[in-house]
CSV table of C-alpha atoms in Angstrom, one decimal:
chain,number,residue,atom,x,y,z
Y,1,UNK,CA,-14.8,15.5,-8.3
Y,2,UNK,CA,-15.0,19.1,-6.4
Y,3,UNK,CA,-17.4,21.1,-10.2
Y,4,UNK,CA,-20.0,18.1,-10.0
Y,5,UNK,CA,-19.5,17.1,-6.1
Y,6,UNK,CA,-20.3,21.4,-5.8
Y,7,UNK,CA,-22.6,22.1,-8.0
Y,8,UNK,CA,-25.0,24.4,-8.2
Y,9,UNK,CA,-27.4,23.8,-10.6
Y,10,UNK,CA,-28.3,20.5,-12.7
Y,11,UNK,CA,-26.5,21.9,-15.7
Y,12,UNK,CA,-23.3,22.9,-13.8
Y,13,UNK,CA,-23.4,19.4,-12.7
Y,14,UNK,CA,-23.5,18.0,-16.3
Y,15,UNK,CA,-21.1,20.1,-17.3
Y,16,UNK,CA,-18.5,18.4,-14.1
Y,17,UNK,CA,-19.1,15.1,-14.9
Y,18,UNK,CA,-19.7,14.3,-18.4
Y,19,UNK,CA,-15.7,15.5,-18.6
Y,20,UNK,CA,-15.0,13.7,-15.2
Y,21,UNK,CA,-16.0,10.5,-16.8
Y,22,UNK,CA,-14.5,11.3,-20.6
Y,23,UNK,CA,-11.4,11.2,-18.5
Y,24,UNK,CA,-11.2,8.2,-16.6
Y,25,UNK,CA,-12.7,7.0,-19.8
Y,26,UNK,CA,-9.4,8.0,-21.7
Y,27,UNK,CA,-7.4,6.1,-18.7
Y,28,UNK,CA,-9.3,3.0,-18.5
Y,29,UNK,CA,-8.0,2.9,-22.2
Y,30,UNK,CA,-4.1,4.2,-21.2
Y,31,UNK,CA,-3.7,2.0,-19.0
Y,32,UNK,CA,-4.9,-0.8,-21.4
Y,33,UNK,CA,-1.7,-0.9,-23.1
Y,34,UNK,CA,1.4,-0.3,-20.1
Y,35,UNK,CA,0.9,-0.7,-16.4
Y,36,UNK,CA,1.3,2.6,-15.2
Y,37,UNK,CA,0.5,6.0,-16.6
Y,38,UNK,CA,3.9,6.4,-18.5
Y,39,UNK,CA,5.1,3.8,-19.0
Y,40,UNK,CA,7.0,0.8,-17.2
Y,41,UNK,CA,7.4,2.3,-13.8
Y,42,UNK,CA,5.6,4.0,-10.9
Y,43,UNK,CA,6.0,8.5,-11.1
Y,44,UNK,CA,4.8,11.4,-9.5
Y,45,UNK,CA,1.2,11.5,-12.1
Y,46,UNK,CA,0.8,7.5,-10.6
Y,47,UNK,CA,0.6,9.2,-7.0
Y,48,UNK,CA,-1.2,12.3,-7.6
Y,49,UNK,CA,-4.3,9.2,-9.8
Y,50,UNK,CA,-3.5,7.1,-6.9
Y,51,UNK,CA,-5.2,9.8,-3.7
Y,52,UNK,CA,-8.7,10.0,-6.2
Y,53,UNK,CA,-9.2,7.2,-7.4
Y,54,UNK,CA,-8.7,5.3,-4.5
Y,55,UNK,CA,-11.2,8.1,-2.8
Y,56,UNK,CA,-12.9,7.2,-5.6
Y,57,UNK,CA,-15.6,5.1,-4.7
Y,58,UNK,CA,-16.1,5.1,-1.6
Y,59,UNK,CA,-16.2,9.1,-1.1
Y,60,UNK,CA,-17.5,11.0,-4.4
Y,61,UNK,CA,-19.2,8.1,-6.3
Y,62,UNK,CA,-22.3,9.1,-4.0
Y,63,UNK,CA,-21.2,12.1,-1.7
Y,64,UNK,CA,-20.2,13.9,-4.9
Y,65,UNK,CA,-22.2,11.9,-6.8
Y,66,UNK,CA,-20.1,11.4,-9.6
Y,67,UNK,CA,-22.2,8.5,-10.2
Y,68,UNK,CA,-22.8,7.3,-13.9
Y,69,UNK,CA,-19.5,3.9,-13.2
Y,70,UNK,CA,-17.5,2.6,-10.8
Y,71,UNK,CA,-14.1,2.8,-10.2
Y,72,UNK,CA,-14.6,-1.0,-10.3
Y,73,UNK,CA,-16.3,-1.2,-13.5
Y,74,UNK,CA,-13.0,0.3,-15.3
Y,75,UNK,CA,-11.1,-2.5,-15.0
Y,76,UNK,CA,-7.1,-1.4,-15.8
Y,77,UNK,CA,-8.0,1.6,-14.0
Y,78,UNK,CA,-9.5,-0.8,-10.7
Y,79,UNK,CA,-6.7,-3.2,-11.2
Y,80,UNK,CA,-4.3,-0.3,-11.2
Y,81,UNK,CA,-5.4,1.6,-8.6
Y,82,UNK,CA,-4.3,-2.0,-6.5
Y,83,UNK,CA,-1.6,-2.7,-8.0
Y,84,UNK,CA,-0.7,1.0,-6.4
Y,85,UNK,CA,-2.4,0.2,-3.4
Y,86,UNK,CA,-0.1,-2.7,-2.8
Y,87,UNK,CA,3.2,-1.3,-2.7
Y,88,UNK,CA,5.4,-1.3,-0.6
Y,89,UNK,CA,4.0,0.2,3.1
Y,90,UNK,CA,1.5,2.5,0.9
Y,91,UNK,CA,-2.3,0.6,2.4
Y,92,UNK,CA,0.2,1.8,5.8
Y,93,UNK,CA,-0.9,5.4,4.5
Y,94,UNK,CA,-4.4,4.3,3.7
Y,95,UNK,CA,-7.3,5.1,6.7
Y,96,UNK,CA,-11.0,5.3,4.6
Y,97,UNK,CA,-12.2,5.4,8.0
Y,98,UNK,CA,-10.5,8.8,8.0
Y,99,UNK,CA,-11.2,9.6,4.6
Y,100,UNK,CA,-15.3,8.9,4.6
Y,101,UNK,CA,-14.7,11.3,7.9
Y,102,UNK,CA,-12.9,13.4,6.8
Y,103,UNK,CA,-15.7,14.0,4.0
Y,104,UNK,CA,-20.1,12.3,5.3
Y,105,UNK,CA,-18.7,14.2,8.8
Y,106,UNK,CA,-17.5,17.3,7.3
């Protein structure tokens, strides 16, 4: 996201945004056959990806122009993100106002 968002030329943007969405496509396919990235249990890899995905539509889609597809257009990634968000005590750690204010206000 950051490479695309801070690209200083159209070519740099395209060089960043295409692999980003190829990775999202790969993740979408991977989550078709498993609940979490590494299988049946949540791992650190899931939480690291979650912090990116939870910001995707509210920030990266518009602010960083990573707008080839919304996260909700990936059925498996969208369900995965919602699943992680609903894990015990996780939603309490997400402050969407703060996330948006940080990116759009700084």
